[in-house]
Amino acid sequence: MGWTGFAAVFAVFFLTHSIPVRPAVKSRLVGTIGLRGFGVAYSLLSLGMLALLIWSAGEAPYVQLWPQMEWYRHAAHLGMLAVCLILALSIGRPNPFCFGGVRNDRFDPTQPGIVRWTRHPVLLALAIWAGVHLLPNGNLAHVILFGVLGSFALAGRTLIDRRKRRLLGASRWDALDTARKAAPPFYAPGSWRILFLKLLTGLAAFATLLLAHPYLIGVSAL
């Protein structure tokens, strides 16, 4: 695959992320398969396109920008550990500030969990994932891939904030945001068990990714 093919896959990646969430398109899809079905379908489509995009970067012409260094891999390990922990703390938690979410009507701004620290933990995880993969992949195609995806994640926070503020109403959005910032910075004592289980899940996910990396990506992460 040449640069044209890589660019074409990138274009399709962005189209499949932007078109389904346009209000007119999303309302029709939700009316057909339901809100939960839309969330599942959109997530699967996103993962599939991400896998295709990563594959296409590996097939693009190799142009080295910087050499490999041993500490790059260690930095990537630390970053990916943070990514797995952030995702473990985010999944299943009501979050009216983000795109999608589950049971957002049950969001308690006095006990926001990880949302106390960031309105968009999943996008933060995506940005870290992209950033730590830049170092050990110092060739042009992968620098474009991870650089664009990281920028996409960072810019997406502002775009989603604008959309959710419009949907929730400025006063409601501001009130929720002020309340979650004022919440205690750490978990309440009664939720330590849940916190422990989520952190354990994140550690297990990190270990699984390390072991599965050569089978999923074709390159060992160890």
Coordinates of C-alpha atoms in Angstrom, one line a residue:
M1 CA 0.0 0.0 0.0
G2 CA 1.4 3.4 -1.0
W3 CA 0.8 6.8 0.5
T4 CA -2.4 7.2 -1.5
G5 CA -3.9 4.1 0.1
F6 CA -2.8 5.3 3.5
A7 CA -4.4 8.7 2.9
A8 CA -7.6 7.0 1.6
V9 CA -7.9 4.9 4.8
F10 CA -7.4 8.0 6.9
A11 CA -10.2 9.8 5.1
V12 CA -12.6 6.9 5.5
F13 CA -11.6 6.7 9.2
F14 CA -12.7 10.3 9.8
L15 CA -15.8 9.9 7.7
T16 CA -17.0 6.9 9.7
H17 CA -16.4 8.8 12.9
S18 CA -18.1 12.1 11.8
I19 CA -21.1 11.0 9.7
P20 CA -22.9 8.6 12.1
V21 CA -22.9 11.2 14.9
R22 CA -24.5 14.0 12.8
P23 CA -27.9 14.7 14.4
A24 CA -30.0 13.7 11.3
V25 CA -28.0 10.5 10.7
K26 CA -27.8 9.5 14.4
S27 CA -31.6 10.1 15.0
R28 CA -32.4 7.7 12.1
L29 CA -30.0 5.1 13.3
V30 CA -31.2 5.3 16.9
G31 CA -34.7 5.0 15.7
T32 CA -33.8 1.8 13.9
I33 CA -31.5 0.0 16.3
G34 CA -32.0 1.9 19.6
L35 CA -29.6 4.1 21.6
R36 CA -27.7 1.1 23.0
G37 CA -27.5 -0.6 19.6
F38 CA -26.1 2.6 18.1
G39 CA -23.5 2.8 20.9
V40 CA -22.4 -0.8 20.3
A41 CA -22.4 -0.5 16.5
Y42 CA -20.5 2.8 16.6
S43 CA -17.9 1.4 19.0
L44 CA -17.3 -1.7 16.8
L45 CA -17.0 0.5 13.7
S46 CA -14.5 2.7 15.4
L47 CA -12.4 -0.2 16.6
G48 CA -12.5 -1.8 13.2
M49 CA -11.5 1.4 11.4
L50 CA -8.7 2.0 13.9
A51 CA -7.3 -1.5 13.3
L52 CA -7.5 -0.9 9.6
L53 CA -5.7 2.4 10.0
I54 CA -2.9 0.9 12.1
W55 CA -2.5 -1.8 9.5
S56 CA -2.4 0.7 6.6
A57 CA 0.4 2.7 8.4
G58 CA 2.4 -0.5 8.6
E59 CA 2.0 -1.0 4.9
A60 CA 2.9 2.5 3.9
P61 CA 6.5 3.3 2.6
Y62 CA 9.0 3.3 5.4
V63 CA 10.7 6.6 6.0
Q64 CA 12.7 6.7 9.3
L65 CA 12.7 10.0 11.2
W66 CA 14.5 8.9 14.3
P67 CA 16.1 5.6 15.5
Q68 CA 14.9 3.2 18.2
M69 CA 16.1 3.7 21.8
E70 CA 15.5 1.3 24.7
W71 CA 14.0 3.9 27.0
Y72 CA 11.2 4.6 24.4
R73 CA 9.8 1.2 25.2
H74 CA 9.8 1.7 28.9
A75 CA 8.1 5.1 28.5
A76 CA 5.4 3.4 26.3
H77 CA 4.9 0.8 29.0
L78 CA 4.3 3.4 31.7
G79 CA 2.0 5.4 29.4
M80 CA 0.0 2.3 28.5
L81 CA -0.4 1.4 32.1
A82 CA -1.9 4.8 32.7
V83 CA -4.2 4.3 29.7
C84 CA -5.5 1.0 31.0
L85 CA -6.2 2.4 34.4
I86 CA -7.9 5.5 33.1
L87 CA -10.2 3.3 30.8
A88 CA -10.9 0.9 33.7
L89 CA -12.1 3.8 35.8
S90 CA -14.1 5.3 33.0
I91 CA -16.0 2.4 31.5
G92 CA -19.5 2.1 32.9
R93 CA -19.4 5.4 34.8
P94 CA -22.2 7.9 34.0
N95 CA -20.7 10.9 32.4
P96 CA -23.0 13.6 30.9
F97 CA -20.0 15.5 29.5
C98 CA -18.8 12.9 27.1
F99 CA -20.1 11.5 23.9
G100 CA -22.4 8.5 24.5
G101 CA -22.0 7.2 28.0
V102 CA -24.3 5.0 30.1
R103 CA -26.9 5.9 32.6
N104 CA -25.9 9.6 32.4
D105 CA -29.1 10.6 34.2
R106 CA -27.6 8.9 37.3
F107 CA -24.5 11.0 37.3
D108 CA -23.8 12.4 40.8
P109 CA -21.6 15.4 40.6
T110 CA -20.7 15.1 44.3
Q111 CA -19.2 11.6 43.6
P112 CA -17.9 12.0 40.0
G113 CA -15.0 9.5 40.2
I114 CA -12.5 10.1 37.5
V115 CA -14.7 12.7 36.0
R116 CA -13.6 14.9 38.9
W117 CA -10.2 15.1 37.2
T118 CA -11.3 15.4 33.5
R119 CA -14.6 15.6 31.7
H120 CA -13.2 13.4 28.9
P121 CA -11.2 10.5 30.4
V122 CA -11.5 8.3 27.3
L123 CA -10.2 11.0 25.1
L124 CA -7.4 11.6 27.6
A125 CA -6.5 7.9 27.4
L126 CA -6.6 8.0 23.6
A127 CA -4.2 11.1 23.6
I128 CA -1.8 9.3 25.9
W129 CA -2.0 6.1 23.9
A130 CA -1.1 8.1 20.7
G131 CA 1.6 10.1 22.4
V132 CA 3.5 7.1 23.9
H133 CA 3.4 5.3 20.6
L134 CA 5.1 8.1 18.8
L135 CA 8.4 7.5 20.5
P136 CA 9.0 3.8 19.6
N137 CA 7.6 4.3 16.1
G138 CA 9.9 6.9 14.6
N139 CA 8.9 6.5 10.9
L140 CA 6.9 9.0 8.9
A141 CA 3.7 6.9 8.5
H142 CA 3.3 6.1 12.2
V143 CA 4.3 9.6 13.2
I144 CA 1.4 10.9 11.0
L145 CA -0.9 8.2 12.4
F146 CA -0.3 8.8 16.1
G147 CA 0.3 12.5 15.7
V148 CA -3.1 13.0 14.0
L149 CA -5.0 10.7 16.4
G150 CA -3.5 12.4 19.4
S151 CA -4.4 15.8 18.1
F152 CA -7.9 14.5 17.2
A153 CA -8.4 13.3 20.8
L154 CA -7.3 16.7 22.2
A155 CA -9.3 18.7 19.8
G156 CA -12.3 16.5 20.4
R157 CA -12.7 17.6 24.0
T158 CA -13.5 21.1 22.9
L159 CA -15.9 20.0 20.2
I160 CA -17.8 17.7 22.5
D161 CA -17.9 20.4 25.2
R162 CA -19.6 22.7 22.8
R163 CA -22.1 20.1 21.6
K164 CA -23.0 18.9 25.1
R165 CA -23.3 22.4 26.5
R166 CA -25.7 23.2 23.7
L167 CA -27.7 19.9 24.3
L168 CA -27.8 20.2 28.1
G169 CA -28.2 23.9 28.2
A170 CA -25.5 26.3 29.3
S171 CA -26.9 26.7 32.9
R172 CA -27.2 23.0 33.4
W173 CA -23.8 22.2 32.0
D174 CA -22.1 24.9 34.0
A175 CA -23.8 23.8 37.2
L176 CA -22.7 20.1 36.7
D177 CA -19.1 21.2 35.8
T178 CA -18.8 23.4 38.9
A179 CA -20.2 20.7 41.1
R180 CA -17.9 18.0 39.8
K181 CA -14.9 20.3 40.3
A182 CA -15.9 20.9 43.9
A183 CA -16.2 17.2 44.7
P184 CA -13.6 15.5 46.9
P185 CA -10.6 14.7 44.8
F186 CA -10.6 11.0 45.9
Y187 CA -13.1 8.3 46.2
A188 CA -15.5 8.2 49.2
P189 CA -14.6 5.5 51.8
G190 CA -17.6 3.4 50.9
S191 CA -16.4 3.0 47.3
W192 CA -12.9 1.7 47.9
R193 CA -13.9 -1.8 47.0
I194 CA -15.2 -0.7 43.6
L195 CA -12.1 1.4 43.1
F196 CA -9.9 -1.6 43.9
L197 CA -11.7 -3.9 41.5
K198 CA -11.5 -1.3 38.7
L199 CA -7.8 -0.8 39.2
L200 CA -7.3 -4.6 39.2
T201 CA -9.2 -4.7 35.9
G202 CA -6.9 -2.1 34.5
L203 CA -3.8 -4.0 35.5
A204 CA -5.2 -7.2 34.0
A205 CA -5.9 -5.3 30.8
F206 CA -2.4 -4.0 30.7
A207 CA -0.9 -7.4 31.2
T208 CA -3.2 -8.9 28.5
L209 CA -2.2 -6.2 26.0
L210 CA 1.5 -6.8 26.6
L211 CA 1.2 -10.5 26.0
A212 CA -1.2 -10.2 23.1
H213 CA 0.6 -7.4 21.3
P214 CA 2.7 -9.7 19.0
Y215 CA -0.4 -11.5 18.0
L216 CA -2.6 -8.4 17.5
I217 CA 0.0 -6.0 16.0
G218 CA 2.8 -8.4 14.9
V219 CA 5.5 -6.7 17.1
S220 CA 6.4 -7.6 20.7
A221 CA 5.9 -4.9 23.2
L222 CA 8.2 -6.5 25.8

